[in-house]
CSV table of C-alpha atoms and ligand atoms in Angstrom, one decimal:
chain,number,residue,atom,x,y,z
R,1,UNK,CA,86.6,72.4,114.3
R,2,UNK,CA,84.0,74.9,113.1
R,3,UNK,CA,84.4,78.2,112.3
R,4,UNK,CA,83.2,79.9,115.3
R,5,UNK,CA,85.3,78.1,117.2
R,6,UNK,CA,88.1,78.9,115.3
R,7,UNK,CA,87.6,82.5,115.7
R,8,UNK,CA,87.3,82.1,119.3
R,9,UNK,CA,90.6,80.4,119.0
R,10,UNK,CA,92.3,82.9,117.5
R,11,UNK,CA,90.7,85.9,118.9
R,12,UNK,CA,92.2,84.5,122.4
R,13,UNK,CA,95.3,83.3,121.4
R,14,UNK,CA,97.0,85.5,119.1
R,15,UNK,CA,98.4,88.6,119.0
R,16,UNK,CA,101.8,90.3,118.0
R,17,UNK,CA,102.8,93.8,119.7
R,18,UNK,CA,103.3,97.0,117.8
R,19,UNK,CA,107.1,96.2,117.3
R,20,UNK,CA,107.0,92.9,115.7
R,21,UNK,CA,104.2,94.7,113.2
R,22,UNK,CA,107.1,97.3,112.3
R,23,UNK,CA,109.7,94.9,112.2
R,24,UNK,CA,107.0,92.5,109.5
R,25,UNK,CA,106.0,95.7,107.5
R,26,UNK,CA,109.5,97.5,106.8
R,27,UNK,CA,111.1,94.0,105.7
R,28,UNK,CA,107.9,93.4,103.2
R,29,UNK,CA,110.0,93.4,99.6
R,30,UNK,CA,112.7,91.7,101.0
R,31,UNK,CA,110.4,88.9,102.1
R,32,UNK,CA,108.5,89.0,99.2
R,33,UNK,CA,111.4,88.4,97.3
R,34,UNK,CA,113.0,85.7,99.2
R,35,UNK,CA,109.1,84.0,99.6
R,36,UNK,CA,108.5,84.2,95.6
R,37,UNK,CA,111.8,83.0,94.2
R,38,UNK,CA,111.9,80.0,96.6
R,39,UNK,CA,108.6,78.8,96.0
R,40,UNK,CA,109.9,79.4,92.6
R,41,UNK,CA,112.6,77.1,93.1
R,42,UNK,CA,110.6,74.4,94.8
R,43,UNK,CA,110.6,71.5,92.8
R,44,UNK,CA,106.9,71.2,92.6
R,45,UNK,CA,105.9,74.1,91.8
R,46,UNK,CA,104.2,73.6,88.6
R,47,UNK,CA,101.8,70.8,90.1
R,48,UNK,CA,101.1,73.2,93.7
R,49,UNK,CA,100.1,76.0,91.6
R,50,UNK,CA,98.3,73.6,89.4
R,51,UNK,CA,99.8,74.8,86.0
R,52,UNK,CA,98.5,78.3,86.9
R,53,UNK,CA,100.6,81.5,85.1
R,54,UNK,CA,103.3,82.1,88.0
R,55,UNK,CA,102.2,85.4,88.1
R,56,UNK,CA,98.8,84.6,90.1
R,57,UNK,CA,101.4,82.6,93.0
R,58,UNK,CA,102.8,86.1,93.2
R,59,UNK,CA,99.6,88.0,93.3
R,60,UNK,CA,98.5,85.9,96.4
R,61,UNK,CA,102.0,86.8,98.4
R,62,UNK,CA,101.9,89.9,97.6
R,63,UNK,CA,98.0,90.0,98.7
R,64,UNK,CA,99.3,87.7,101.6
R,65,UNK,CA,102.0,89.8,103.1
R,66,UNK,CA,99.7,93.3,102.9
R,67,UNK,CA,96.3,91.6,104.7
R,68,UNK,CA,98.9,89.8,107.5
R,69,UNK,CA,100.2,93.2,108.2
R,70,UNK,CA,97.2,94.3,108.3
R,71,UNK,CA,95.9,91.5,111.0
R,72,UNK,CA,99.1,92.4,113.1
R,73,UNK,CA,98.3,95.9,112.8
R,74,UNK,CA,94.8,96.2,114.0
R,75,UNK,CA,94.9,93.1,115.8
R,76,UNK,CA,92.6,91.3,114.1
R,77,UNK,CA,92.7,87.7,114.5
R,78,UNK,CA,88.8,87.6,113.5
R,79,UNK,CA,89.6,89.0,110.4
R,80,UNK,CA,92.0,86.1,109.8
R,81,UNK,CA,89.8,83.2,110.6
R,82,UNK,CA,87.4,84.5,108.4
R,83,UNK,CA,89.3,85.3,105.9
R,84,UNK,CA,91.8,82.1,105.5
R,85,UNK,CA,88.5,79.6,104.3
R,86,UNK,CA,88.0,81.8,101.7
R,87,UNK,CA,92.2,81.7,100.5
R,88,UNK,CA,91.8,78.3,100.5
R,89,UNK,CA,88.7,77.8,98.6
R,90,UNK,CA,89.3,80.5,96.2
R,91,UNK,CA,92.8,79.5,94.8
R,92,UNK,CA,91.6,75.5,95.7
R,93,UNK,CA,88.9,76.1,93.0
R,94,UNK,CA,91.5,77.8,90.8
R,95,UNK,CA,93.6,74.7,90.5
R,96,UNK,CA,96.4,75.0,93.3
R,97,UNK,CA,96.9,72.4,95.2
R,98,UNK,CA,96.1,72.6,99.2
R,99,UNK,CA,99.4,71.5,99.8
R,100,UNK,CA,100.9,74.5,98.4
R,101,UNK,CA,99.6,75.9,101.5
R,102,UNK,CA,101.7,74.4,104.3
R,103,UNK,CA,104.9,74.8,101.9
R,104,UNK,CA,104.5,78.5,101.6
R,105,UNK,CA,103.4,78.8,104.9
R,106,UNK,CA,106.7,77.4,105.8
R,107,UNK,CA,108.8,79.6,103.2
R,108,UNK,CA,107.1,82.7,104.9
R,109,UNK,CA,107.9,81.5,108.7
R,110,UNK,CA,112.1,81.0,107.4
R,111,UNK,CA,112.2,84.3,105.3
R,112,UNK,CA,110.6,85.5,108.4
R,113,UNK,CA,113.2,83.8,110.8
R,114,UNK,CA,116.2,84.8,108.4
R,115,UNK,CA,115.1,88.7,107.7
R,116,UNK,CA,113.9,89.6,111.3
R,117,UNK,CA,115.5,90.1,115.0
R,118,UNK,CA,114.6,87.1,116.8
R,119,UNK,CA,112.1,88.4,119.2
R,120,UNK,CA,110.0,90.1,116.2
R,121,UNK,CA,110.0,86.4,114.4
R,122,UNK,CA,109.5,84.7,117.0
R,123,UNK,CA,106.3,86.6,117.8
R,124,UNK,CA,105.4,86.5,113.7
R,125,UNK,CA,106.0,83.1,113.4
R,126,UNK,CA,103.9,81.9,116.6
R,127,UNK,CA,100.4,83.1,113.9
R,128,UNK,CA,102.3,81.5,111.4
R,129,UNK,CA,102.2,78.3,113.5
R,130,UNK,CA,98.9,78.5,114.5
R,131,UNK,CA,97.9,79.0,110.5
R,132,UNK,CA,99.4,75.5,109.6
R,133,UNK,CA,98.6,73.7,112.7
R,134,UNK,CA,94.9,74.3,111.4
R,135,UNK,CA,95.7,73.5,107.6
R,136,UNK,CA,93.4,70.7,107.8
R,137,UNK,CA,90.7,72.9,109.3
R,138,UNK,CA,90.6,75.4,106.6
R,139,UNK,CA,90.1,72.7,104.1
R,140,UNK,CA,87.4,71.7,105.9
R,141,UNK,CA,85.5,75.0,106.3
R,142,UNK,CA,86.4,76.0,102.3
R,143,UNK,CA,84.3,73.5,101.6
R,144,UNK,CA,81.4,75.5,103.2
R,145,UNK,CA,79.8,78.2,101.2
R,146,UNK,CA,77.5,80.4,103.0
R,147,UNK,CA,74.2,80.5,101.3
R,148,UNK,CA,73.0,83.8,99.9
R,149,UNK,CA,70.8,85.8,102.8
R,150,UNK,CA,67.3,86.0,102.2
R,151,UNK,CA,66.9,89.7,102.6
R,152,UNK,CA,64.2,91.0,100.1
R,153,UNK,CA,62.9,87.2,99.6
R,154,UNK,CA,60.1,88.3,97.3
R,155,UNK,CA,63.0,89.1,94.7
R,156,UNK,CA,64.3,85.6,94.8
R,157,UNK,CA,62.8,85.0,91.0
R,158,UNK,CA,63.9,88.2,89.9
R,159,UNK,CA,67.7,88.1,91.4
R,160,UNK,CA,67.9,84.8,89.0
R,161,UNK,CA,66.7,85.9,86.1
R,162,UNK,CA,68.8,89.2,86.6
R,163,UNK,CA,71.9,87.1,87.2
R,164,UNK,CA,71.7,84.9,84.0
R,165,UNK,CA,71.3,87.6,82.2
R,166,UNK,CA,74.1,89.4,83.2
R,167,UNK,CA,76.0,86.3,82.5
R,168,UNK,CA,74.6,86.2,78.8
R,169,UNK,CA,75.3,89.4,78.4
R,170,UNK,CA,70.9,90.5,77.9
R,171,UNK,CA,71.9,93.5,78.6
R,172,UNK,CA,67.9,95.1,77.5
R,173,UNK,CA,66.2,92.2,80.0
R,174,UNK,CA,68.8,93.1,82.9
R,175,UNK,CA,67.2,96.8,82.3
R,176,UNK,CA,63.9,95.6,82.4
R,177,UNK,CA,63.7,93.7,85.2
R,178,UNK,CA,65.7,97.0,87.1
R,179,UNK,CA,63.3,99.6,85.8
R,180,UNK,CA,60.9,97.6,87.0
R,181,UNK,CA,61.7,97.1,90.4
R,182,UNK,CA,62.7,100.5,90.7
R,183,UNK,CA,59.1,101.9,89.7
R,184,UNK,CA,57.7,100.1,93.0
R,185,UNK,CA,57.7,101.2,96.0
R,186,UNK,CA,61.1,102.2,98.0
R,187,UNK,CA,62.1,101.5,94.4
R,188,UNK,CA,65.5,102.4,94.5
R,189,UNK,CA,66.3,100.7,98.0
R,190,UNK,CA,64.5,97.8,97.0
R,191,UNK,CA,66.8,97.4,93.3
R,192,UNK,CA,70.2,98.1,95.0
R,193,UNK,CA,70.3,96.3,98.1
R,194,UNK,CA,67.6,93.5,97.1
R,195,UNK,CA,68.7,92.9,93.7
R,196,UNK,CA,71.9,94.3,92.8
R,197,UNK,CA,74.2,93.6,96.1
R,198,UNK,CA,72.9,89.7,96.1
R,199,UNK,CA,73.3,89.0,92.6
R,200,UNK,CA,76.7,90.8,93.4
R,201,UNK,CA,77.3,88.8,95.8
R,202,UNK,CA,76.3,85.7,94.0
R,203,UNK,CA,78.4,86.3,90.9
R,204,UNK,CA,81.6,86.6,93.2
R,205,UNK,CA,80.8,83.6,94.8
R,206,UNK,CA,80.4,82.1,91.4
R,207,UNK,CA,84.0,83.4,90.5
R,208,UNK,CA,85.4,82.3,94.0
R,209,UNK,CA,84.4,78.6,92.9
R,210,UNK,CA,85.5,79.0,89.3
R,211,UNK,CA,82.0,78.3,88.0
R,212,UNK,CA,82.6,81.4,86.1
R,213,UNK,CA,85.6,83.3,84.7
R,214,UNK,CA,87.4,86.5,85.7
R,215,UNK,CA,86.1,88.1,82.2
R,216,UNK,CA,82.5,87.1,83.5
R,217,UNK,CA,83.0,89.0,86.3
R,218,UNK,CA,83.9,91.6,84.5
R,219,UNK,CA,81.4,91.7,82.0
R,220,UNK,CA,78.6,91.8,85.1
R,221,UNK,CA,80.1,94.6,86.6
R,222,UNK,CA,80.1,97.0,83.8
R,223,UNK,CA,76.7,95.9,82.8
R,224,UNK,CA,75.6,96.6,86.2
R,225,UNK,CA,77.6,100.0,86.1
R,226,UNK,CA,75.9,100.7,82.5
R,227,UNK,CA,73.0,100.1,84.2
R,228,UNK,CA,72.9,101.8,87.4
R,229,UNK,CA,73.9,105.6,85.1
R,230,UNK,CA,71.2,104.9,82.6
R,231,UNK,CA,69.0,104.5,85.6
R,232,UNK,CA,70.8,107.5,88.0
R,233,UNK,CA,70.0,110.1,84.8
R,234,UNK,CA,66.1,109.6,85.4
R,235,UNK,CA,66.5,109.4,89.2
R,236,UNK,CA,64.3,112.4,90.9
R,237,UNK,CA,66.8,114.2,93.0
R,238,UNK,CA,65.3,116.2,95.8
R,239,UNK,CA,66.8,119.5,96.0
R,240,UNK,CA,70.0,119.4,98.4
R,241,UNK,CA,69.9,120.7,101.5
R,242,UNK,CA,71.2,118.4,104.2
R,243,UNK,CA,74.8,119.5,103.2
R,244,UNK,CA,77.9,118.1,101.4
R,245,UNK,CA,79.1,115.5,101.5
R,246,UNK,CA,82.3,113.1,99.9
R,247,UNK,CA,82.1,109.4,99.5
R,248,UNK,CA,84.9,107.8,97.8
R,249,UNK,CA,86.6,104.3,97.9
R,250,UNK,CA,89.7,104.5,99.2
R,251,UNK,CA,93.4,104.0,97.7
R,252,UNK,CA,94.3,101.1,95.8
R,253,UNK,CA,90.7,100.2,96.3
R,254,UNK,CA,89.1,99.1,92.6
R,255,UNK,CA,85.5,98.1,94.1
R,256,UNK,CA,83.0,101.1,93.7
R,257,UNK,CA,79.4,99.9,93.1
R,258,UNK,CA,79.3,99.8,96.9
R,259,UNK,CA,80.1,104.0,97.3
R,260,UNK,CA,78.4,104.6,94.6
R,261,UNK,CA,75.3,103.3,96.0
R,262,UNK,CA,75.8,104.7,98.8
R,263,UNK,CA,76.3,107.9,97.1
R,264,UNK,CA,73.2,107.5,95.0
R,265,UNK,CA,71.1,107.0,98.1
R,266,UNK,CA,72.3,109.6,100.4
R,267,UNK,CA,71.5,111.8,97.2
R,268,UNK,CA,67.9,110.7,97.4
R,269,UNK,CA,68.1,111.7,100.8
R,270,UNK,CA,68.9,115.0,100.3
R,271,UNK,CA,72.1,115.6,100.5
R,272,UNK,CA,74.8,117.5,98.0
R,273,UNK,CA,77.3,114.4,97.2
R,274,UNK,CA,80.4,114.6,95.5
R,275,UNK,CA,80.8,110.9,94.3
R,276,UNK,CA,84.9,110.2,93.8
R,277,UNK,CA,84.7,106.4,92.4
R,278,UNK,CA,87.6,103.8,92.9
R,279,UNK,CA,90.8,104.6,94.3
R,280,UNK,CA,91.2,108.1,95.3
R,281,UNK,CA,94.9,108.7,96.0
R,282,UNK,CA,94.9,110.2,99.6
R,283,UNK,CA,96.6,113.6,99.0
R,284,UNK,CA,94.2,114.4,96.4
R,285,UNK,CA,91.1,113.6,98.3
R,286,UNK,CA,92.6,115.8,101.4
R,287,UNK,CA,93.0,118.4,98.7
R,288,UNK,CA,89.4,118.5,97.8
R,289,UNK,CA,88.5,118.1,100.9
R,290,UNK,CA,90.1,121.3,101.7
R,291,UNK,CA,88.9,123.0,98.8
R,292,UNK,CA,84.9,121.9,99.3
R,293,UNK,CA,84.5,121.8,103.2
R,294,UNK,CA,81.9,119.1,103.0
R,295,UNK,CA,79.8,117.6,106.4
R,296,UNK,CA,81.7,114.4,106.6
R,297,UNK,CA,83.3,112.3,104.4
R,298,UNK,CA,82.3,108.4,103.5
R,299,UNK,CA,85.6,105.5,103.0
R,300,UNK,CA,84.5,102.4,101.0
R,301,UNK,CA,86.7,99.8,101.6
R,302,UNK,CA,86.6,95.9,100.2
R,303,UNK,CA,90.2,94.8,100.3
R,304,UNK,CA,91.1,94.6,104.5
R,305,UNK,CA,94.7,95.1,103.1
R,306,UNK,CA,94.1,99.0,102.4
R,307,UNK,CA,93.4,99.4,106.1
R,308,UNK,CA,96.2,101.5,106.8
R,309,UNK,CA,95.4,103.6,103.9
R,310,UNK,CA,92.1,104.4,105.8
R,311,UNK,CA,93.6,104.9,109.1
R,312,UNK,CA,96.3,107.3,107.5
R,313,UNK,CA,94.1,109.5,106.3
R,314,UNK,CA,91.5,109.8,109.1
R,315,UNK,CA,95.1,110.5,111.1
R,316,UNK,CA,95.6,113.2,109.0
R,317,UNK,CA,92.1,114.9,108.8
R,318,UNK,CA,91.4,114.4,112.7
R,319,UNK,CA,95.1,116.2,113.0
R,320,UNK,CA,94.7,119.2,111.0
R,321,UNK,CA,93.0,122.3,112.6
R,322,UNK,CA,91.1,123.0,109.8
R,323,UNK,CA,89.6,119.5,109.0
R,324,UNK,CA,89.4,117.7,112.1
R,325,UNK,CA,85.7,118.5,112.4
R,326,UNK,CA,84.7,116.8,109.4
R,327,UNK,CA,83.0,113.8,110.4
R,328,UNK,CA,84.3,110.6,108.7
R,329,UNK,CA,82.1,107.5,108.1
R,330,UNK,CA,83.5,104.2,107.1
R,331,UNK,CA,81.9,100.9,105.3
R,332,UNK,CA,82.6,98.0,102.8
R,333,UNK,CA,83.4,94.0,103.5
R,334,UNK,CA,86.6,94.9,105.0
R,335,UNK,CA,84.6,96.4,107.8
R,336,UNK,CA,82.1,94.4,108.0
R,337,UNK,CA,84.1,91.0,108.7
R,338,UNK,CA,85.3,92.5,112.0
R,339,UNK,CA,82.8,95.3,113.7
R,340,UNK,CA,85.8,96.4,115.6
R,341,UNK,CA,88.0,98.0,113.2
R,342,UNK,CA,86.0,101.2,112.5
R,343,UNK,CA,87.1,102.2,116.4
R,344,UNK,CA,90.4,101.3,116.0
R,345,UNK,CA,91.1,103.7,113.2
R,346,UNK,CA,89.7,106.6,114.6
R,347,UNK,CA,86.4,106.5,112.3
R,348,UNK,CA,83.3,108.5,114.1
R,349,UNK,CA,81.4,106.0,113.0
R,350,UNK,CA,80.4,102.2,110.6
R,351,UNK,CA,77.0,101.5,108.6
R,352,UNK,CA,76.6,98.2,107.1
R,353,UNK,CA,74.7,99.7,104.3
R,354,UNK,CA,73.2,102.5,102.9
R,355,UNK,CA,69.8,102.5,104.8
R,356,UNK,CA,72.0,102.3,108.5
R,357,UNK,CA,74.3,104.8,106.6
R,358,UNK,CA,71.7,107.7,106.3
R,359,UNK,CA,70.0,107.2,109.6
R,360,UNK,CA,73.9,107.8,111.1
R,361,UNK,CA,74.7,110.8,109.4
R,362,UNK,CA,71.5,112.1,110.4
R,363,UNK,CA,72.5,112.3,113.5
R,364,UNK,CA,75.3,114.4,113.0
B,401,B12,C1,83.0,93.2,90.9
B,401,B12,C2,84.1,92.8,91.8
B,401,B12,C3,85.4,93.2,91.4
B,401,B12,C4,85.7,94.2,90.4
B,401,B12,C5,85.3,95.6,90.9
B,401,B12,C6,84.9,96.6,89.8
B,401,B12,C7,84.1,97.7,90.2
B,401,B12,N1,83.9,98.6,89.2
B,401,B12,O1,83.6,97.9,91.3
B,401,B12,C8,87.3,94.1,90.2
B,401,B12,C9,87.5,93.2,89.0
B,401,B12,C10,88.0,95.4,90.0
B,401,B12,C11,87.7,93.3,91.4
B,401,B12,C12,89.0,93.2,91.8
B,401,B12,C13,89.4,92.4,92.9
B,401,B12,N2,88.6,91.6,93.6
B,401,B12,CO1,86.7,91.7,93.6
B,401,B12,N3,84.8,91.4,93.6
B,401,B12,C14,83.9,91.9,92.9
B,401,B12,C15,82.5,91.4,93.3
B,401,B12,C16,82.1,90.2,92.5
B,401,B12,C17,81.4,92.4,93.4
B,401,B12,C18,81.7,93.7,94.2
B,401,B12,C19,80.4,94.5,94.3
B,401,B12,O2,80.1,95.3,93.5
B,401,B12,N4,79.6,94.1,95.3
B,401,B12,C20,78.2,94.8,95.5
B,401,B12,C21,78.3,95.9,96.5
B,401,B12,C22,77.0,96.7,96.4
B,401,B12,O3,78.5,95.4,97.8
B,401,B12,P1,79.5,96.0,98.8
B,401,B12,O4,80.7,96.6,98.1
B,401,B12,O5,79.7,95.1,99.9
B,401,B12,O6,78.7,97.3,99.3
B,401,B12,C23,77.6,97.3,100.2
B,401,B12,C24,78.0,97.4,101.7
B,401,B12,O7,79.2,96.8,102.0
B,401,B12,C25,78.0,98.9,101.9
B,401,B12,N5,79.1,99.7,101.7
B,401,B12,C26,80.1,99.6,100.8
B,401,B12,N6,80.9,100.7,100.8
B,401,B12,C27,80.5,101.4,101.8
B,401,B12,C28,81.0,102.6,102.4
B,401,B12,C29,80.3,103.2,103.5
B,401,B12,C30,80.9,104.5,104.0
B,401,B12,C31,79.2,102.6,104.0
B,401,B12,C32,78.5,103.2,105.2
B,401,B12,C33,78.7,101.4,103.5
B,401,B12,C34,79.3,100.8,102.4
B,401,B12,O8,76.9,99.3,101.1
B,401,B12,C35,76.8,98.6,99.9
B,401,B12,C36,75.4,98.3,99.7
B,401,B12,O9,74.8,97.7,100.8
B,401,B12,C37,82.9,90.9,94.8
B,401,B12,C38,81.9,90.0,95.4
B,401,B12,C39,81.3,90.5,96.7
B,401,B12,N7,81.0,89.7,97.7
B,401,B12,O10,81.2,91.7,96.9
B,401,B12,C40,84.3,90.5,94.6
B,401,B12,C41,85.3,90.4,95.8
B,401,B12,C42,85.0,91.5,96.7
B,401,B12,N8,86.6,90.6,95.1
B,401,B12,C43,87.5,89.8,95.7
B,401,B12,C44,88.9,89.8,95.3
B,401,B12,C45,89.7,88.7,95.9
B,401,B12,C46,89.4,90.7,94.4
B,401,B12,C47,90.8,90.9,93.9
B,401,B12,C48,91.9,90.7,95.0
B,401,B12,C49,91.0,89.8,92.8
B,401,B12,C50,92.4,89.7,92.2
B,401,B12,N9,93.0,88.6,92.4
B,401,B12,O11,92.9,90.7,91.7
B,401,B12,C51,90.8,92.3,93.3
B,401,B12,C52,91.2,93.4,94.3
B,401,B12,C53,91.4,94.7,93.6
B,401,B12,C54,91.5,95.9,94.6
B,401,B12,N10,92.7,96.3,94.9
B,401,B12,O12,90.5,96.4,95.0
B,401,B12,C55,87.0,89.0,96.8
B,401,B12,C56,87.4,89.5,98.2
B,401,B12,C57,87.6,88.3,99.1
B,401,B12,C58,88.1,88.7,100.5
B,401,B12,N11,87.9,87.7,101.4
B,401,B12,O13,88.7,89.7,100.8
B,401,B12,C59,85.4,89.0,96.5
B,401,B12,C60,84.5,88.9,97.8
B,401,B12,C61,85.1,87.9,95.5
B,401,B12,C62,85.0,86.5,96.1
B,401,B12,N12,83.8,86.0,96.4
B,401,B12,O14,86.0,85.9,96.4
B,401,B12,N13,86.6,92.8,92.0
């Protein structure tokens, strides 16, 4: 089956009503609980994890349970499809087993059936069906890896020299090869959404299919953070007067170079940004919100599973009489895998990057 066609599927098939979702959501622990220490139990374990620290079994439930309430809370069954490939490749390449998959999948549908009223599982557990019926599917499609978009194609020699040597840690040629691009024209367009997004991009695939390690990662993004504040202290910054303006990433969220390019270009564009980084708790952002009054307010969000996060707070800004004017823009993967959600959370409106970004709020 290929994947369009299973998002079709799904899309058409599958839904669970607003009751089950509360049922699923206020029982997480408890199912967490009885999920983790039975696939502890399982007499396998060690060779479905595939020797991996226990600990990264329990990071994917936990993940698990908070995205699936998310699908059953917005409804989206694209998001799923699109999403489950990616589970399966990403801990696949990380050693466990694909037959861990059908045996938690399992574990989940009776901690499901044991902790909920009948109706509520029964509606649950009908997803949870449809997940294992298409096991073998999804390890067909993680097998596919889309290939990196050829936006900016003129950059394709500069995107793989700047990726190896974030990788070796060249920190001076990763500069280099950025202060260049940024002295041409559209210079600062052209180095963050032609260069550093798809090498981004490229160095998360790279992780997804363990061709490099979690530190790797991590050593790329703080170059390309070092490198993106050496380069924002010698950016020319018009004077601004569009307005002000917050763009933050929302709770629990740990990505940022996303908002903080955004931040960096509405900047450029002239407006007054306060730039909040990764994981804002929500009652302190409403606080400053209140206390600077800015034009609308930008949500970066990665992780679909901090969803609700975002809708909670758009509920509380559009209800307050004093902040329900604020415009509120939204953006990040988690958005951009389903072009519905933005709607659904009470968002006034969704860019899929920076450059879409800026023409929207200049409408407002
Ligand atoms: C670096 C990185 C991290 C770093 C982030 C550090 C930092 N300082 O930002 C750390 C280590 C913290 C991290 C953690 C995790 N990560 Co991570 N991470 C990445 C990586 C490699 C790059 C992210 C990035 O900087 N991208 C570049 C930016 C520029 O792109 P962007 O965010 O999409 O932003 C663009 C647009 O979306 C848009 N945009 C973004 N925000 C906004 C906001 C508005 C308002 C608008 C209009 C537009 C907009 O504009 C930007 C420019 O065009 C990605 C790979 C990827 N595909 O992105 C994985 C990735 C996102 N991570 C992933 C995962 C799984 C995780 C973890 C769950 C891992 C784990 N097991 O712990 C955690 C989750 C933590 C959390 N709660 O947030 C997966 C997500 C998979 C999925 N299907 O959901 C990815 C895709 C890796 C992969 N290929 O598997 N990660």
């Amino acid at each position: 089956m290929d994947r369009e066609s299973l998002i079709k599927e799904a899309k058409e098939s599958l839904k669970v009503t607003p009751d089950a979702t509360h049922r699923y959501i206020e029982a997480r622990d408890v199912l967490l609980d009885e999920v983790n220490t039975r696939m502890e139990d399982h007499p396998q374990i060690a060779v479905l994890i595939g020797g991996n620290p226990i600990r990264m079994m329990h990071d994917n439930h936990r993940n698990h349970i908070d995205f699936m309430a998310t699908v059953f809370q917005f409804n989206s069954y694209e998001m799923l499809a699109k999403t489950l490939p990616w589970v399966y490749r990403a801990y696949g390449t990380h050693g466990f087993s694909f037959d861990y998959f059908p045996q938690v999948l399992e574990t989940w549908k009776e901690a499901v059936k044991k902790h909920l009223a009948p109706a509520a599982a029964a509606e649950i557990n009908a997803v949870y069906d449809w997940m294992l019926h298409h096991h073998r599917h999804m390890i067909e499609l993680s097998t596919v890896v889309s290939d990196m978009e050829e936006a900016y194609p003129d950059l394709a020699d500069e995107r793989g020299k700047f990726g190896a040597c974030l990788l070796s840690a060249d920190f001076q040629s990763c500069m280099k090869i950025a202060e260049s691009i940024l002295s041409r024209e559209n210079g600062q367009e052209t180095l963050y959404l032609g260069l550093i997004q798809p090498v981004m991009y490229e160095i998360g695939r790279l992780w997804e299919q363990d061709k490099i390690s979690t530190a790797e990662e991590h050593l790329a993004t703080s170059m390309v953070g070092r490198i993106l504040a050496g380069l924002y202290a010698k950016l020319p910054i018009p004077p601004p007067d569009r307005g002000k303006a917050i763009v933050t990433s929302a709770p629990n969220e740990f990505h940022e170079l996303g908002g903080r390019m955004l931040a960096d270009m509405l900047e450029a564009a002239g407006w007054d940004i306060l730039y909040l980084g990764a994981n804002t708790p929500a009652e302190e952002l409403i606080r400053l919100i209140r206390k600077t009054n800015p034009r609308f307010l930008a949500i970066s969000l990665t992780m679909p599973f901090g969803m609700d996060r975002v809708a909670a707070i758009i509920s509380t800004l559009k209800g307050a009489p004093d902040l329900g004017h604020i415009k509120i823009l939204v953006g990040g993967s988690a958005f951009n895998s389903d072009r519905n959600l933005w709607r659904q959370i009470g968002a006034d409106a969704w860019a899929e990057d920076p450059k879409s970004a800026i023409r929207q709020v200049l409408t407002w």
